[in-house]
GROMACS .gro file of C-alpha atoms in nm:
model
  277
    1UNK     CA    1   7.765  18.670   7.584
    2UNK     CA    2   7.963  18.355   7.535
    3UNK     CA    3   8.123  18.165   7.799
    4UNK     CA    4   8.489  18.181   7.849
    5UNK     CA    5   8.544  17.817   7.679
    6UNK     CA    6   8.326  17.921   7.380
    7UNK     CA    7   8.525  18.230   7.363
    8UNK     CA    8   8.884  17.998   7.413
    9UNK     CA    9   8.776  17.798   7.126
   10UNK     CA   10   8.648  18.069   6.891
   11UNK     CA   11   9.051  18.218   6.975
   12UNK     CA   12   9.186  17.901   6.892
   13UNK     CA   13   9.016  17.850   6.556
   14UNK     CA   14   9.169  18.256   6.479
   15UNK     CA   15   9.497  18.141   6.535
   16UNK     CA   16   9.413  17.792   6.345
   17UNK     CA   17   9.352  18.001   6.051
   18UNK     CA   18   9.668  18.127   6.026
   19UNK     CA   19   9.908  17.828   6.167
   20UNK     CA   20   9.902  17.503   6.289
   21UNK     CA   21  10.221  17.529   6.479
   22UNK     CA   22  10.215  17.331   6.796
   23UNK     CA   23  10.432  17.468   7.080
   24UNK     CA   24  10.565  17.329   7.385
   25UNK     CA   25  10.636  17.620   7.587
   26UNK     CA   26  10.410  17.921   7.648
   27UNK     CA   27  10.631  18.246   7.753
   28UNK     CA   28  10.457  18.586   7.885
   29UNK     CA   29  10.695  18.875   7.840
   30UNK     CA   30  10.711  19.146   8.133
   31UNK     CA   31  10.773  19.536   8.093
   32UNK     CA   32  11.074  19.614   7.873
   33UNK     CA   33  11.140  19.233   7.770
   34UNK     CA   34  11.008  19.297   7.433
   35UNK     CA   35  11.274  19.201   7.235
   36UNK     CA   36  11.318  18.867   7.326
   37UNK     CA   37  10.995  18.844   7.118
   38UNK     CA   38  11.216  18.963   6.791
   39UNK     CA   39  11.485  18.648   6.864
   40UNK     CA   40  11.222  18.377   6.804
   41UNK     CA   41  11.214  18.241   6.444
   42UNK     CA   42  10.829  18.339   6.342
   43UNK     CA   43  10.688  18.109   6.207
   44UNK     CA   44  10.353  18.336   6.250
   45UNK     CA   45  10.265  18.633   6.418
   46UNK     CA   46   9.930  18.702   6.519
   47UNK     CA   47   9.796  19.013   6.661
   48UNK     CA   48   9.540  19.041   6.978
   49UNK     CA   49   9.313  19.231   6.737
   50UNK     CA   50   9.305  18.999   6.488
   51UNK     CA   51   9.168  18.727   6.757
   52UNK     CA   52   8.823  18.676   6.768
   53UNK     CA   53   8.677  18.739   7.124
   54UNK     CA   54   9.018  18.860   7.272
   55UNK     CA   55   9.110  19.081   7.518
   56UNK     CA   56   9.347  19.386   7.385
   57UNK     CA   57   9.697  19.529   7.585
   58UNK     CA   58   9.656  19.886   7.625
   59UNK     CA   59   9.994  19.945   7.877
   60UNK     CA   60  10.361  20.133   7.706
   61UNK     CA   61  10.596  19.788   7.648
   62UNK     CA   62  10.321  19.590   7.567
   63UNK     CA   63  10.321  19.512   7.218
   64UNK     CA   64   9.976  19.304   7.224
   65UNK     CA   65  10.059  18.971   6.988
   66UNK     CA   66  10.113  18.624   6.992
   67UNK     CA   67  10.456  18.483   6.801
   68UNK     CA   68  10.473  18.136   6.770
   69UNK     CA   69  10.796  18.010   6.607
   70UNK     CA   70  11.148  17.834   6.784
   71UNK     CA   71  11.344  17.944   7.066
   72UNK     CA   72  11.692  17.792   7.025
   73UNK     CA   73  11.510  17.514   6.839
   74UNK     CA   74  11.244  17.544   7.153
   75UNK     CA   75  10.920  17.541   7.008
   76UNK     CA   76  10.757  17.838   7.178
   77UNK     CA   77  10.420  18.046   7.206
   78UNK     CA   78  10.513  18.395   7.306
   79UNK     CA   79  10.283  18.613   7.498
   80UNK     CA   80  10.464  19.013   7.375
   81UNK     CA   81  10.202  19.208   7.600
   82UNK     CA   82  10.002  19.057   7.866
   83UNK     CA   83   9.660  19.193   7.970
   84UNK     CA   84   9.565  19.321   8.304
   85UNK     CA   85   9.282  19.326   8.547
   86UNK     CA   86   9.336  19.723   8.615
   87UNK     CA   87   9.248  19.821   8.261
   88UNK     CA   88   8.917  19.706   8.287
   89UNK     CA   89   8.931  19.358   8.194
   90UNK     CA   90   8.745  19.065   8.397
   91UNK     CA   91   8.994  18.834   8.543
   92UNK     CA   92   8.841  18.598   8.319
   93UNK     CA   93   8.938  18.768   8.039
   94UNK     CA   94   9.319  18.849   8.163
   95UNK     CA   95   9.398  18.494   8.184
   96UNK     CA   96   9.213  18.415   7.854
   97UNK     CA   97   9.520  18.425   7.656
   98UNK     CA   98   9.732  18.175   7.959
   99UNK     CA   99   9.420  17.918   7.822
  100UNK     CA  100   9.465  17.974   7.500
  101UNK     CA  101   9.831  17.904   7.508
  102UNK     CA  102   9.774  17.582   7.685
  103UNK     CA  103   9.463  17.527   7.402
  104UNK     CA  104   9.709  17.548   7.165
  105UNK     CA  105   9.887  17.262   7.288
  106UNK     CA  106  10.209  17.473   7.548
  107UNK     CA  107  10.272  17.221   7.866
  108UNK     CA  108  10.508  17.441   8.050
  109UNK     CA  109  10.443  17.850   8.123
  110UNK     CA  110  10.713  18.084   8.174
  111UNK     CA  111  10.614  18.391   8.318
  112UNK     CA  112  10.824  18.728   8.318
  113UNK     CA  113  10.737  19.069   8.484
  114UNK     CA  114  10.868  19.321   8.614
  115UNK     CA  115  10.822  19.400   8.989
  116UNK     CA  116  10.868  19.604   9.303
  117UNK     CA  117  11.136  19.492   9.534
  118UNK     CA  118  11.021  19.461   9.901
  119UNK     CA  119  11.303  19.273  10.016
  120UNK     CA  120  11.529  19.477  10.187
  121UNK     CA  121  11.844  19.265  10.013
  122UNK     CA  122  11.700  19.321   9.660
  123UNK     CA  123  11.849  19.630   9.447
  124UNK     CA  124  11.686  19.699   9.097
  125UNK     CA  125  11.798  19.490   8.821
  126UNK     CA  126  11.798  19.210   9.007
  127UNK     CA  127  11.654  18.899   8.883
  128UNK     CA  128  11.419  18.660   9.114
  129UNK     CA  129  11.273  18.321   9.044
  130UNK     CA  130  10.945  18.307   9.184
  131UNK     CA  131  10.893  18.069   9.438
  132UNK     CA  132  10.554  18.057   9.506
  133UNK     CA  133  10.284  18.355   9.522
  134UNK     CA  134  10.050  18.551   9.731
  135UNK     CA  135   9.715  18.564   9.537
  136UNK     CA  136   9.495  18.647   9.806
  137UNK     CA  137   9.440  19.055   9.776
  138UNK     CA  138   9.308  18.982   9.417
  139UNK     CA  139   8.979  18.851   9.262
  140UNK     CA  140   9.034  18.468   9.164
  141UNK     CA  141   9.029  18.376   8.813
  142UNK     CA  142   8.868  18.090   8.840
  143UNK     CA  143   8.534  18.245   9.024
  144UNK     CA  144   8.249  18.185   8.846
  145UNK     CA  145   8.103  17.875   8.652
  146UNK     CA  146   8.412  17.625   8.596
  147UNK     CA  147   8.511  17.507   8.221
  148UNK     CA  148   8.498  17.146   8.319
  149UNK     CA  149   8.685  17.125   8.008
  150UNK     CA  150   8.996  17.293   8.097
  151UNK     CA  151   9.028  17.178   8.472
  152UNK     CA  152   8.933  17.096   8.796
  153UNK     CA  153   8.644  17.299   8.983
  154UNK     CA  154   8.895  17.334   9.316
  155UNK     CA  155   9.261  17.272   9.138
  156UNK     CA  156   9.563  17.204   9.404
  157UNK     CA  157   9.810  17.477   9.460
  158UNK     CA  158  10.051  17.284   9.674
  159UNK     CA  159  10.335  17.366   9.379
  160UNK     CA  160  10.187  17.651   9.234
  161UNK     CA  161  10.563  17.716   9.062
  162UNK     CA  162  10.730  17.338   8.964
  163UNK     CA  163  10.981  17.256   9.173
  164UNK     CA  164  11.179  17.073   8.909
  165UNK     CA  165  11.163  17.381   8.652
  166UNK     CA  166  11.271  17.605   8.879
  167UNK     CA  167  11.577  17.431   8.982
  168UNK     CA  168  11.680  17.392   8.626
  169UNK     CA  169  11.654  17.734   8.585
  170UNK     CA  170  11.882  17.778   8.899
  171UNK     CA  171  12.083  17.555   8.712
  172UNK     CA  172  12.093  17.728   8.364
  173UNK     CA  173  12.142  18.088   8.527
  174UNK     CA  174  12.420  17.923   8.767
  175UNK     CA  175  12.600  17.792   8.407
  176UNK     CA  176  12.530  18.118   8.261
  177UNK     CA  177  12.698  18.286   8.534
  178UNK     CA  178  12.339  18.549   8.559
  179UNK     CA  179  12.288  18.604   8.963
  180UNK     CA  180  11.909  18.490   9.071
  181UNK     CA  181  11.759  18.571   9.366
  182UNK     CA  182  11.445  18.409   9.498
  183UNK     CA  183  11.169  18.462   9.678
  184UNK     CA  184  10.766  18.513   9.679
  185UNK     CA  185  10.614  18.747   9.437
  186UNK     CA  186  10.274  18.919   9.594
  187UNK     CA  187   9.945  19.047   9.316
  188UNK     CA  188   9.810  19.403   9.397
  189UNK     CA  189   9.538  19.498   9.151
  190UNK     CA  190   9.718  19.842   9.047
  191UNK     CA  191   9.720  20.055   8.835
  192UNK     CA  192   9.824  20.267   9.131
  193UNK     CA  193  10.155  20.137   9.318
  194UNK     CA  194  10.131  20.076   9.673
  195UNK     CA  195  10.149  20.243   9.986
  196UNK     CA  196  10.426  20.235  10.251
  197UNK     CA  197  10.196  20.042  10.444
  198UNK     CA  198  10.026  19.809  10.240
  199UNK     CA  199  10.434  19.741  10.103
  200UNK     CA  200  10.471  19.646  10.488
  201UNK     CA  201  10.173  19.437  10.491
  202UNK     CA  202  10.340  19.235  10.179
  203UNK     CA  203  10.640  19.182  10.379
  204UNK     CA  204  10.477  19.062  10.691
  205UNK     CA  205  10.262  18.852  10.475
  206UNK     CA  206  10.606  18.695  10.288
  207UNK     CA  207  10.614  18.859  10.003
  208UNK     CA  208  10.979  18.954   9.830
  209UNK     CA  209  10.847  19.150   9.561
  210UNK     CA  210  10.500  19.278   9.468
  211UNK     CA  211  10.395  19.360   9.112
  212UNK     CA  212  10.022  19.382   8.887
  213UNK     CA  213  10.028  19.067   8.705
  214UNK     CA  214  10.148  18.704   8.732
  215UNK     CA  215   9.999  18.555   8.996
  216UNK     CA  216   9.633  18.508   8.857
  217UNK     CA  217   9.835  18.394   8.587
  218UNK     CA  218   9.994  18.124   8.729
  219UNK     CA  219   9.636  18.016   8.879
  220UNK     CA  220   9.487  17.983   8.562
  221UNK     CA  221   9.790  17.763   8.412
  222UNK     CA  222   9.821  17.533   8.708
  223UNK     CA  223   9.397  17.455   8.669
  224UNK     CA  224   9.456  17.404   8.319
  225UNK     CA  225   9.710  17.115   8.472
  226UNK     CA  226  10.017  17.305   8.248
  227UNK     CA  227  10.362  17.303   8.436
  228UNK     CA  228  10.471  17.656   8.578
  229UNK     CA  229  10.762  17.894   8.633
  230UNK     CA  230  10.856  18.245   8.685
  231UNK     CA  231  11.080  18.529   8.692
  232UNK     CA  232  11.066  18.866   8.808
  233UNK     CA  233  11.309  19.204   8.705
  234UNK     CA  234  11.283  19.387   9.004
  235UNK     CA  235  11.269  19.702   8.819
  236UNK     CA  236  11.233  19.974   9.190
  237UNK     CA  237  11.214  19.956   9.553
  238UNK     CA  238  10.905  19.922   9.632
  239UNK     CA  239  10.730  20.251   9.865
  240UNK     CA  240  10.834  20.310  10.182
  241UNK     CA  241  11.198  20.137  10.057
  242UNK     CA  242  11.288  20.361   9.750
  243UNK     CA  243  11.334  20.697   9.867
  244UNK     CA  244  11.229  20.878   9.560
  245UNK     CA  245  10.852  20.830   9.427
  246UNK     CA  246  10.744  20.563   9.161
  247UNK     CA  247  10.665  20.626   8.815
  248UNK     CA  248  10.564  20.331   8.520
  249UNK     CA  249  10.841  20.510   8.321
  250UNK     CA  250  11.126  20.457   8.596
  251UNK     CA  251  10.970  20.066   8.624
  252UNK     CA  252  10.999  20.010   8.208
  253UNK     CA  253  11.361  20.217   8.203
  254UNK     CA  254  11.573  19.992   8.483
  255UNK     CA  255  11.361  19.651   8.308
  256UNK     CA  256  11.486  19.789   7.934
  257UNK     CA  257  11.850  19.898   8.103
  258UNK     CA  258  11.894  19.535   8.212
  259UNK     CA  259  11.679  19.372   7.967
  260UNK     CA  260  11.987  19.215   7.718
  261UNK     CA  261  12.041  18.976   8.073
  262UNK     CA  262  11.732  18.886   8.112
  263UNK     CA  263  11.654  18.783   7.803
  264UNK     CA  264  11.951  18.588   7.766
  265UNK     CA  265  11.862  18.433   8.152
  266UNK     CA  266  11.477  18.379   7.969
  267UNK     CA  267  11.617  18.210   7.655
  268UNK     CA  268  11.803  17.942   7.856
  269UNK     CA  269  11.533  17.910   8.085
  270UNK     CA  270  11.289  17.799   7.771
  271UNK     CA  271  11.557  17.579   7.719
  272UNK     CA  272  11.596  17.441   7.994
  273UNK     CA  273  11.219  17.412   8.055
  274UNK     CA  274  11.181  17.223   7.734
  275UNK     CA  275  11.424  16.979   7.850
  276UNK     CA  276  11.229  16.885   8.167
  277UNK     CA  277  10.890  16.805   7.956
   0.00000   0.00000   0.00000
């Protein structure tokens, strides 16, 4: 079996087949956010399939490709369908395509999901710049032998989301006139949604929303030394708060209902990312 940096670089030279496009900014798109992906200017498209040694998306609203093209002139890598540990994947392999992003030459990461509200001010179809994370009630990413290549064995976590990317995306939503909440987004494994109690547990812990994805993400980005931000839809109360039960379908409906805001409040964060590199 090859090692995760054999397997980055065998991904790399797939993509290097196809285009040597260099981008600057790596964006992963969330449930129902998929047409932010069709607003790029391609300049290719590459499916997960077509990548040697990749991991495929197997969830509804996740289309499962790489575009790499301009963003308002941005030059982007977009992530249209992330991968996650729940369908069977090593964590390894779900943040194989954040290291390949930042292999292909991204130094800031957007990330975009959409998550359970457990903040008692939150409503669905809000939007909520991650803070910082709770990573703790999921396996590590980096566990195992470390790619000295791509980081540091025991990377520093201090400003897991950069401080000076998030408050120019405060600044860009605040000019947009978009409202942004804020707060600490919390990594269950899935694919089943929590209880009432371990939703309390998140709360006590900090957490303003909890969600499947993201924060293993962020892990992997900030070891690979690449600047980090975030955004979550809160698509539903999260149990124990909503008062009807939670389905995926009710999660991707509210995040495609509000989904023409927050792609506009994702394509002038890129831009605003880009202008703090």
């Amino acid at each position: 079996m090859m090692q995760i940096y054999e397997r980055l670089l065998a991904s790399v030279d797939s993509i290097r087949r196809k285009t040597d496009f260099i981008p600057a900014v790596g964006v992963v798109l969330g449930s129902g956010l998929g047409r932010y992906a069709d607003e790029v200017e391609a300049v290719a498209t590459v499916e997960y399939k077509d990548i040697e040694g990749f991991p495929v998306s197997t969830v509804m609203g996740h289309r499962g490709r790489f575009i790499l093209g301009y963003s308002d002139g941005v030059p982007v890598v977009v992530m249209a369908g992330r991968v996650h540990y729940y369908e069977g994947y090593s964590m390894p392999e779900v943040v194989l395509p954040i290291r390949l992003m930042g292999m292909l030459g991204a130094k800031a990461l957007l990330l975009t999901n959409a998550a359970g509200g457990v903040n008692g001010n939150f409503r669905p179809g809000d939007f909520m710049l991650i803070t910082d994370h709770i990573a703790a009630l999921v396996p590590s990413p980096l566990i195992g032998p470390n790619p000295d290549q791509l980081g540091d064995r025991f990377p520093d976590m201090s400003s897991a989301y950069d401080p000076q990317l998030r408050e120019a995306i405060r600044a860009a939503a605040l000019a947009e006139g978009i409202p942004l909440q804020q707060g600490v987004y919390c990594q269950f494994t899935g694919p089943a949604f929590e209880t009432p109690q371990e939703v309390r547990m998140a709360r006590i812990l900090g957490a303003d929303a909890v969600g499947m994805s993201t924060a293993v993400e962020c892990v992997a980005a900030n070891h690979m030394g690449l600047r980090v931000c975030g955004i979550s839809c809160i698509s539903n109360l999260a149990a124990g708060i909503s008062p009807v039960p939670l389905s995926h379908q009710d999660v991707f409906d509210t995040a495609s209902r509000v989904e023409p805001l927050f792609r506009r409040l994702v394509r002038e964060s890129v831009r605003a990312v880009y202008k703090e590199l």
